Short mmCIF file of C-alpha atoms and ligand atoms in Angstrom, two decimals:
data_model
loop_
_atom_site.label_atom_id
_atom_site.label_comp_id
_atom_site.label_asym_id
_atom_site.label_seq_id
_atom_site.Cartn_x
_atom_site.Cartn_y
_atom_site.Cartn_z
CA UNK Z 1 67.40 49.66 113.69
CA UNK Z 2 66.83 52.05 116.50
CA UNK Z 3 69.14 51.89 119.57
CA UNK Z 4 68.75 49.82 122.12
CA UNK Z 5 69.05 48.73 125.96
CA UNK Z 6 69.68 45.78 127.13
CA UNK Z 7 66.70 43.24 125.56
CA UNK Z 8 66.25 40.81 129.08
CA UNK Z 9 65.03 44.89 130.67
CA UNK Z 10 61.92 43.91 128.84
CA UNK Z 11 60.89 41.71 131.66
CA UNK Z 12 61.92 43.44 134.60
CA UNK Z 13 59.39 44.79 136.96
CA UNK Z 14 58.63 47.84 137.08
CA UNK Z 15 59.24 49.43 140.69
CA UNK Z 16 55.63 50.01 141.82
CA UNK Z 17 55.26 52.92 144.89
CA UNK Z 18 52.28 53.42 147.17
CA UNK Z 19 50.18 55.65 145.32
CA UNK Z 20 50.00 59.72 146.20
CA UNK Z 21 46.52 61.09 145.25
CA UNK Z 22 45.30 64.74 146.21
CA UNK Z 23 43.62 65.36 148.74
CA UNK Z 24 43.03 61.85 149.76
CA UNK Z 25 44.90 59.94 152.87
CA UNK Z 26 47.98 58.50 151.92
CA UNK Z 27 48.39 54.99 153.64
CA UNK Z 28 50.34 53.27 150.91
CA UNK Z 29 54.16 53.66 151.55
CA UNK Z 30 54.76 52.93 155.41
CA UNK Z 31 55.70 56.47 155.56
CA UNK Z 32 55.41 57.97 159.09
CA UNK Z 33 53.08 60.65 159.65
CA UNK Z 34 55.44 63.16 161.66
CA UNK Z 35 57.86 65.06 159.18
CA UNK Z 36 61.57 65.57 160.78
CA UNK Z 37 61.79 66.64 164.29
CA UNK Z 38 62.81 70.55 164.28
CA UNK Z 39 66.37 70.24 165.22
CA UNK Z 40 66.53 68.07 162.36
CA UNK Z 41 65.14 70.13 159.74
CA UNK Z 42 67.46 72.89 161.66
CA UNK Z 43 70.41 70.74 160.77
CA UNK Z 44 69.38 70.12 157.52
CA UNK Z 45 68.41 73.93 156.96
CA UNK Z 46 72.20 75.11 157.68
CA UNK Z 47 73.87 72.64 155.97
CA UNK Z 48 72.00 73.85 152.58
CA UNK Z 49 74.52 76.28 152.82
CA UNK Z 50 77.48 74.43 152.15
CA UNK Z 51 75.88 72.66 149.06
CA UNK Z 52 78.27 74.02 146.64
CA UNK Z 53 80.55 71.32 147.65
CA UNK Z 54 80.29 67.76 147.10
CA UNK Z 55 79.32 65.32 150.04
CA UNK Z 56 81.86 63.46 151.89
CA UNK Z 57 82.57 60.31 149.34
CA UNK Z 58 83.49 58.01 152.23
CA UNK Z 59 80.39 59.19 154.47
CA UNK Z 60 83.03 58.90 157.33
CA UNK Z 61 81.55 60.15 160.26
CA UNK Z 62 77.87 58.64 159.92
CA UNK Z 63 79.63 55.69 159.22
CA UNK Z 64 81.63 56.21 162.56
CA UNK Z 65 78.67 57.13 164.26
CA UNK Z 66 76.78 54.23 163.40
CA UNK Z 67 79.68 51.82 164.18
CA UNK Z 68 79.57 53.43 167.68
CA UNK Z 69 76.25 52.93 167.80
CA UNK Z 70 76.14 48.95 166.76
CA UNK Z 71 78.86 48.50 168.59
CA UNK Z 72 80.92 47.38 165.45
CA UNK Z 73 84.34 48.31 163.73
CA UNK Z 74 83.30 50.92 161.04
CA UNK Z 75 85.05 48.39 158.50
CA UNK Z 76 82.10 46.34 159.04
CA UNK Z 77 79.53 49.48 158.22
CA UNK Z 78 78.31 50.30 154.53
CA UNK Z 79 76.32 53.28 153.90
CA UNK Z 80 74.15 53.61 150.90
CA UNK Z 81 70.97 55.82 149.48
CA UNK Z 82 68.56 53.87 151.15
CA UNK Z 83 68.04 49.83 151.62
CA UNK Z 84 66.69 50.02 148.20
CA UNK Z 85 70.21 51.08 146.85
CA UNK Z 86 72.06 48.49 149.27
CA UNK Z 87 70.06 45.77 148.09
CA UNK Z 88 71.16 46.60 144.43
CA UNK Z 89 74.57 47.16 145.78
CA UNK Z 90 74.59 43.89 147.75
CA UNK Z 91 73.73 42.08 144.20
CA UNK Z 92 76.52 43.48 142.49
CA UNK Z 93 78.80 42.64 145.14
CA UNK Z 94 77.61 39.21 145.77
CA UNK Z 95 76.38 37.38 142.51
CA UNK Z 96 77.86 36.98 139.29
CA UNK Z 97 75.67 36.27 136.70
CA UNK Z 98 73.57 33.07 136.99
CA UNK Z 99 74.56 32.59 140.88
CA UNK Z 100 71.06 32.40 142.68
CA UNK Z 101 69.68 34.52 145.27
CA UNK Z 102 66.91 33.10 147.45
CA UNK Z 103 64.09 35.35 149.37
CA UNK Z 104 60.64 34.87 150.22
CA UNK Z 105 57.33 35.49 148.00
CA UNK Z 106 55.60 37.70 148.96
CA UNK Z 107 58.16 40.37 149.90
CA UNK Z 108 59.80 43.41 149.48
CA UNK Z 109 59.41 43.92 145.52
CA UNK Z 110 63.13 45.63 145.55
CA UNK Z 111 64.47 41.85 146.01
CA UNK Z 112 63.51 40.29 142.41
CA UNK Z 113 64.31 43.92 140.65
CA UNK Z 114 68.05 44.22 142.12
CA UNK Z 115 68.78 40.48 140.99
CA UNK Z 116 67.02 40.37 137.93
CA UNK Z 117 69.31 43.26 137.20
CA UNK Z 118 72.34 41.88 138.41
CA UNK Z 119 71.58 38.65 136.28
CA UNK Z 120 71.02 36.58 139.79
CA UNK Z 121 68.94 33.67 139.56
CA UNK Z 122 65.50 33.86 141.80
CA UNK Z 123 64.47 31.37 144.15
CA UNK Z 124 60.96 32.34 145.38
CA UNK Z 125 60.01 30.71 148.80
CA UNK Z 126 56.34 31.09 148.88
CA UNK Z 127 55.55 32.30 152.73
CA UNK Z 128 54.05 29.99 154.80
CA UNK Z 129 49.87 29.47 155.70
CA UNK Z 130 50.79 32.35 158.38
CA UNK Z 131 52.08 34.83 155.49
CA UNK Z 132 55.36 33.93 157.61
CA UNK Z 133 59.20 33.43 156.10
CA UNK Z 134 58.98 29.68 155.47
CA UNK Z 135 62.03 29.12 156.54
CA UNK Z 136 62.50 25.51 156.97
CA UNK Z 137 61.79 25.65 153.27
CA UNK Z 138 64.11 28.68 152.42
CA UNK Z 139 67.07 26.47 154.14
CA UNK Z 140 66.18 23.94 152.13
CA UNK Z 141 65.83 25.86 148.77
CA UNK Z 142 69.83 26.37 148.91
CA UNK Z 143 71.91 24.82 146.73
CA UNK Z 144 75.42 24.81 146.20
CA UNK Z 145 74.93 27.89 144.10
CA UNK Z 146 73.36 29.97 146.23
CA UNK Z 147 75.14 33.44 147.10
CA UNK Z 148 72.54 35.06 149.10
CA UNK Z 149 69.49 34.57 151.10
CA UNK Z 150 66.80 37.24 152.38
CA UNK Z 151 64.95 37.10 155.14
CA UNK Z 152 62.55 40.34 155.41
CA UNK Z 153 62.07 40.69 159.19
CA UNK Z 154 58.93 41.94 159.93
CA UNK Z 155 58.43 41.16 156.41
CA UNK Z 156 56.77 43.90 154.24
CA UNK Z 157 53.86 43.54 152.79
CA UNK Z 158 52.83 40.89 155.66
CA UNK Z 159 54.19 42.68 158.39
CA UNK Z 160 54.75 39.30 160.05
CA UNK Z 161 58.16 37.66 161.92
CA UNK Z 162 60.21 35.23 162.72
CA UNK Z 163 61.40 34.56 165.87
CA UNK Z 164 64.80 34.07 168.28
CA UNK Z 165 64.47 29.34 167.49
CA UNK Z 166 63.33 28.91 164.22
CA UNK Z 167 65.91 31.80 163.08
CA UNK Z 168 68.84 29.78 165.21
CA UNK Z 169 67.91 27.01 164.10
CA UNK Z 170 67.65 28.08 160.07
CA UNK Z 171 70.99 29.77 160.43
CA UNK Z 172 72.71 26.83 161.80
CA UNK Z 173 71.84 24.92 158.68
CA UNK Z 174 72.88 27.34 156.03
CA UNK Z 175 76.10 26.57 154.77
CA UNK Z 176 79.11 29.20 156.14
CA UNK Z 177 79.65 30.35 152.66
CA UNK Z 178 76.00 31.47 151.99
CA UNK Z 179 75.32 35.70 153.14
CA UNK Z 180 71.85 35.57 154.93
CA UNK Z 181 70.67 39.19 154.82
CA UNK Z 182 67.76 40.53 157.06
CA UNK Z 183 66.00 43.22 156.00
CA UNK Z 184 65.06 44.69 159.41
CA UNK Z 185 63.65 48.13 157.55
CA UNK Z 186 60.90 47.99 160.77
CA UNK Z 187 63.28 46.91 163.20
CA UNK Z 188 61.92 50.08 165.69
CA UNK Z 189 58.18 48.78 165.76
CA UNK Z 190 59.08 45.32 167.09
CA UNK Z 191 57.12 44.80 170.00
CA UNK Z 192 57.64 40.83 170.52
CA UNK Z 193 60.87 40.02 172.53
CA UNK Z 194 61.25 37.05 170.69
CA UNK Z 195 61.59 38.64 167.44
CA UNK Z 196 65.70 38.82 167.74
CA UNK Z 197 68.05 42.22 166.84
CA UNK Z 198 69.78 41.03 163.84
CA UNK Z 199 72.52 42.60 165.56
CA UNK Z 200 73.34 40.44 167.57
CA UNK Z 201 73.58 37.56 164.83
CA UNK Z 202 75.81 39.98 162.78
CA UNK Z 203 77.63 39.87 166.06
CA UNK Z 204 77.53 36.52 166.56
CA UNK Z 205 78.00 34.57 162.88
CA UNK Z 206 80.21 35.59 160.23
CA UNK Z 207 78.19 34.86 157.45
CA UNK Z 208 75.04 37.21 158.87
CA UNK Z 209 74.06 40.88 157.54
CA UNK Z 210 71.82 43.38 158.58
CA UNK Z 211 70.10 46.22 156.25
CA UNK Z 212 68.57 49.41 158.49
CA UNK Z 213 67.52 52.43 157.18
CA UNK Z 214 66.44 56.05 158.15
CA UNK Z 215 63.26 56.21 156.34
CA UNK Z 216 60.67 54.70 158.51
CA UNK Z 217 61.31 55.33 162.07
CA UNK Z 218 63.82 57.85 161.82
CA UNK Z 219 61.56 59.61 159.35
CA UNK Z 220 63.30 60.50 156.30
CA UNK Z 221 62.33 58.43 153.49
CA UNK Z 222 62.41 61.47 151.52
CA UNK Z 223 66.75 61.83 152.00
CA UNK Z 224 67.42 58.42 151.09
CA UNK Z 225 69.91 56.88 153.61
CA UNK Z 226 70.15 53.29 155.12
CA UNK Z 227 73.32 51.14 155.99
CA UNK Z 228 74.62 47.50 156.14
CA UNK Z 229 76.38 45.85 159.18
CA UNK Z 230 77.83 42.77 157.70
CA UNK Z 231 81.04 40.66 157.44
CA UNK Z 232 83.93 42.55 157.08
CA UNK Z 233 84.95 41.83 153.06
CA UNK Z 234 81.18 42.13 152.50
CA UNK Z 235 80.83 45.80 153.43
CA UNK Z 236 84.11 46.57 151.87
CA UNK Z 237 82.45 45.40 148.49
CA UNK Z 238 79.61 46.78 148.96
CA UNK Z 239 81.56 50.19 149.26
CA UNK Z 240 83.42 49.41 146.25
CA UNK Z 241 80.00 49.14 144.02
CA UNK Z 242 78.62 52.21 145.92
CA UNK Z 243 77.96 54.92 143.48
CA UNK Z 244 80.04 57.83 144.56
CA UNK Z 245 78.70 60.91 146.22
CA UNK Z 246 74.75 59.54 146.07
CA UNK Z 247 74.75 59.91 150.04
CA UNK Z 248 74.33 63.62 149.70
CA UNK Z 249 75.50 66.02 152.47
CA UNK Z 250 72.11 66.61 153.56
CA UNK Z 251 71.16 62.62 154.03
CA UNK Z 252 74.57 62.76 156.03
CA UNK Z 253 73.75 65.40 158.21
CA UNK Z 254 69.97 64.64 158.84
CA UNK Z 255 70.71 61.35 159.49
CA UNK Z 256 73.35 61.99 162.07
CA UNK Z 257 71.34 64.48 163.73
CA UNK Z 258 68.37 61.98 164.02
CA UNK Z 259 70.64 59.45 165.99
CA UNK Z 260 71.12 62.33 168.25
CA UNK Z 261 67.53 63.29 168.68
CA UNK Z 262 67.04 59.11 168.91
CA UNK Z 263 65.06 58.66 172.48
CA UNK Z 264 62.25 61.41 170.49
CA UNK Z 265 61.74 59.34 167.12
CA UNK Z 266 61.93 55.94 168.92
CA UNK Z 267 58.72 57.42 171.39
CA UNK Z 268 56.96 58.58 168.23
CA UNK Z 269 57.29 54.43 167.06
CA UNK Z 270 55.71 53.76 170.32
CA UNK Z 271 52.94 56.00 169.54
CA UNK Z 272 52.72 54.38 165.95
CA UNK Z 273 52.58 51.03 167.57
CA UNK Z 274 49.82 51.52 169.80
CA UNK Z 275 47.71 52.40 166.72
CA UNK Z 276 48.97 49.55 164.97
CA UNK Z 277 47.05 47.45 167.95
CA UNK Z 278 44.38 48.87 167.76
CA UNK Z 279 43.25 49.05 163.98
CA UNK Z 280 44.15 45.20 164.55
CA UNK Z 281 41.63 44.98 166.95
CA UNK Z 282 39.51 46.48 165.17
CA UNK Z 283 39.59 45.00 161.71
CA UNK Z 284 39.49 41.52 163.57
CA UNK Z 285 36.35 42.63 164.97
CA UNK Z 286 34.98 43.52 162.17
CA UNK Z 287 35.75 39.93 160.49
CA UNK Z 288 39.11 40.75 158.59
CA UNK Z 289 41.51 38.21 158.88
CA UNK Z 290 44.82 40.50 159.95
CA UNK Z 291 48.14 38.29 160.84
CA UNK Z 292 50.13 39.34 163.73
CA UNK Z 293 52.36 42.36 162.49
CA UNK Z 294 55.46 43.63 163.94
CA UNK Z 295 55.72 46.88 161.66
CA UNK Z 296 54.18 49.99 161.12
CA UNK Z 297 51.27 48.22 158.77
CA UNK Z 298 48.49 45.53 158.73
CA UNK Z 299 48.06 42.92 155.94
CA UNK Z 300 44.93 41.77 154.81
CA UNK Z 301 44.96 38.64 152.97
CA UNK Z 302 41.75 39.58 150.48
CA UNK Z 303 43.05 37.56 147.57
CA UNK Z 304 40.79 38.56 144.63
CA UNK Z 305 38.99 41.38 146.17
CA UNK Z 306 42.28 43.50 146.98
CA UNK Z 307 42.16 45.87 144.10
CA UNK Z 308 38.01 45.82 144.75
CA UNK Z 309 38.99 46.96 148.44
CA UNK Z 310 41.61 49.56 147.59
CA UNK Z 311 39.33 50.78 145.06
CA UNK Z 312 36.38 51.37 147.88
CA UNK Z 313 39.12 52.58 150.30
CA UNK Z 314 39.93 55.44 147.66
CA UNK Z 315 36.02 56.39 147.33
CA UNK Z 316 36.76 57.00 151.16
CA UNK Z 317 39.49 58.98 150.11
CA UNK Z 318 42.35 56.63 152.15
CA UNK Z 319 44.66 55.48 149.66
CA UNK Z 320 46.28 52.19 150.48
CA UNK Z 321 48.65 49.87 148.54
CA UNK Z 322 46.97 46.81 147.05
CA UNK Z 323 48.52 43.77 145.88
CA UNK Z 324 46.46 42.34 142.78
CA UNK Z 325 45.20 39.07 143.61
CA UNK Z 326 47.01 38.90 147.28
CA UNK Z 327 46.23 41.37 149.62
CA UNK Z 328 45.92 44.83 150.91
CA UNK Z 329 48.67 46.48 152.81
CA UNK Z 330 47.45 49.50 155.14
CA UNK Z 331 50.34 52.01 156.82
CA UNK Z 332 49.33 53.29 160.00
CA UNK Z 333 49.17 56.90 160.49
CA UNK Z 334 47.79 59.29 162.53
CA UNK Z 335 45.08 58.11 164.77
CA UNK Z 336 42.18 60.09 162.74
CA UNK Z 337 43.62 59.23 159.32
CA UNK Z 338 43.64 55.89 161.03
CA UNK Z 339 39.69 55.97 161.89
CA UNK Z 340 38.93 56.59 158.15
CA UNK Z 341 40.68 54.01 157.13
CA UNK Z 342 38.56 51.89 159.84
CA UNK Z 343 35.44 53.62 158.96
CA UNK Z 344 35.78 52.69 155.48
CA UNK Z 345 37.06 48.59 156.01
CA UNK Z 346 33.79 48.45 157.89
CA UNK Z 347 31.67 49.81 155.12
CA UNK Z 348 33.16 47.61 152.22
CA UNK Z 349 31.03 44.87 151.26
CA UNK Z 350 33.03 41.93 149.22
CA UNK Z 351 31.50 41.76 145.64
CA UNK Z 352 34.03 38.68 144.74
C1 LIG A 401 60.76 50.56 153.14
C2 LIG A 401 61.66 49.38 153.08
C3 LIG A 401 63.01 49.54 152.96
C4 LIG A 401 63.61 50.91 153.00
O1 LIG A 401 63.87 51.37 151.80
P1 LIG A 401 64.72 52.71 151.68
O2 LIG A 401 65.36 52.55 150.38
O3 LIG A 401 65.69 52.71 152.82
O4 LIG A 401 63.75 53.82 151.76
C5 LIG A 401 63.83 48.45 152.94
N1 LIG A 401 63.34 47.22 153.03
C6 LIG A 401 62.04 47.01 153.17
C7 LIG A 401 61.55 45.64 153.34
C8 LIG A 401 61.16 48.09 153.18
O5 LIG A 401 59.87 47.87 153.30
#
């Protein structure tokens, strides 16, 4: 008998990323176009040079820095490589085995990975007619159980939100001892004012959490750094289950020299958002259904003929990220990238 792993791995998901094909248009991972700004890749350039040494283990002064700018003790901070790793780190620290998490479906595709993992039971609240967190349902989808709850907000792949009442309102009727999370990964391209900061939740309710990271606005989904801002005894576990050292220096350093060059990447969202409004308009005009979106993507809800689109898309040579049997999502880029990407939704003629 061969070795081997664990035999529940067999059904675990497979991470699936946006595709990366030569030469073709590469709308699949909600990437932003612009690489870092120059006095970031400065700061990352000079650093290189100390990379004999190993990073700082308690990622103290981005921590600080980030504390300072939430306006938050730093005991309530957790940095990690990336909201992909604080999600796993937030199931470790949260569920024991056969506790149950509950998130919407469909959403981030980190969410069923990190608690299948972490031996969490799922509890998939399908999004509503809207592609919208149901969240009358999620509230009532807890049990006594339940260690977690996710909201995604915008919520990727819909791109949708919830807003300031039904959020109050869901809040005040899960139970103190429940963590609701919200994944605000797009936080920077809300545009609605009644799409709330998490923030100020975290602020104001002890049982509230907030996961940010530095890859889509900030720009540097290649470093791999995002943080919590949570309860207290939350972040402290969630620094206990950190691996140690995966911040590396240079995550550290570009990340704290993107909060100084802040005002720049925030005006680059801007730019990215004004796009985003207008390949809505668009695609609505050319008889796509698109829901409202608060990130840096559309969604659109083809059901059987997503892979059929994508596919047509590619022949274009714009790669986006297709969701068998659901929909299509479609990162906006550069306005010309974003044309061909029009150019080619207009051309595609449903076969199914
Ligand atoms: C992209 C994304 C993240 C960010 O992941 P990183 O690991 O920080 O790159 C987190 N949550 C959602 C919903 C996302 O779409």
């Amino acid at each position: 008998m061969p070795v081997q792993p664990r035999a529940d791995l067999v059904s675990l998901p497979d991470y699936v990323a946006g595709r990366t094909v030569p030469g073709a248009i590469k709308l699949s991972s909600n990437e932003v176009p612009d690489g870092p700004l120059p006095s970031v890749a400065r700061a990352i350039a000079e650093a290189a040079t100390g990379l004999n040494r190993y990073p700082d283990p308690s990622i103290g002064k981005l921590a600080a820095r980030l504390a300072a700018k939430v306006g938050l003790p730093v005991e309530r901070v957790a940095v990690g490589c990336g909201s992909v790793s604080l999600c796993h780190q937030l199931m470790h620290a949260m569920c024991a085995p056969g506790d149950e998490v509950v998130y919407a479906w469909r959403s981030f595709e980190t969410y069923p990975i990190a608690s299948q993992i972490a031996l969490a039971e799922q509890v998939k609240v399908p999004l509503d007619a809207n592609h919208t967190h149901d969240l009358d349902a999620m509230a009532a989808a807890v049990t006594p159980r339940t260690k977690v709850v996710i909201v995604c907000n915008p919520n990727n792949p819909t791109g949708t939100a919830n807003r300031r009442a039904e959020l109050d309102r869901f809040l005040d009727r899960v139970p103190s001892d429940v963590l609701v999370v919200l994944d605000e990964a797009y936080r920077e391209f809300v545009t609605d004012p009644e799409v709330p900061d998490g923030l100020d939740y975290v602020r104001a309710r002890d049982n509230v959490a907030v996961l940010r990271t530095f890859s889509k606005a900030y720009g540097l989904a290649g470093l791999r750094v995002g943080y919590f801002v949570g309860p207290e005894q939350i972040a402290a576990a969630m620094r206990k289950v950190y691996v140690p050292f995966s911040v590396n220096s240079l995550a550290q350093i570009a990340a704290m020299a993107s909060l100084d060059a802040e005002p720049e990447l925030l005006a680059r969202c801007g730019t990215i958002v004004a796009e985003r409004e207008r390949v809505r308009a668009a695609l609505l005009d050319a008889g796509y259904e698109v829901p409202d979106t608060q990130a840096n993507f559309v969604w659109l809800p083809l059901g059987d003929a997503a892979l059929d689109f994508s596919e047509h898309t590619l022949a274009n040579k714009v790669v986006v990220r297709a969701f068998a049997g659901d929909g299509v999502r479609v990162t906006i880029g550069r306005p010309e990238e974003n044309d061909l990407f029009l150019h080619a939704a207009r051309s595609y003629r449903r076969t199914s």
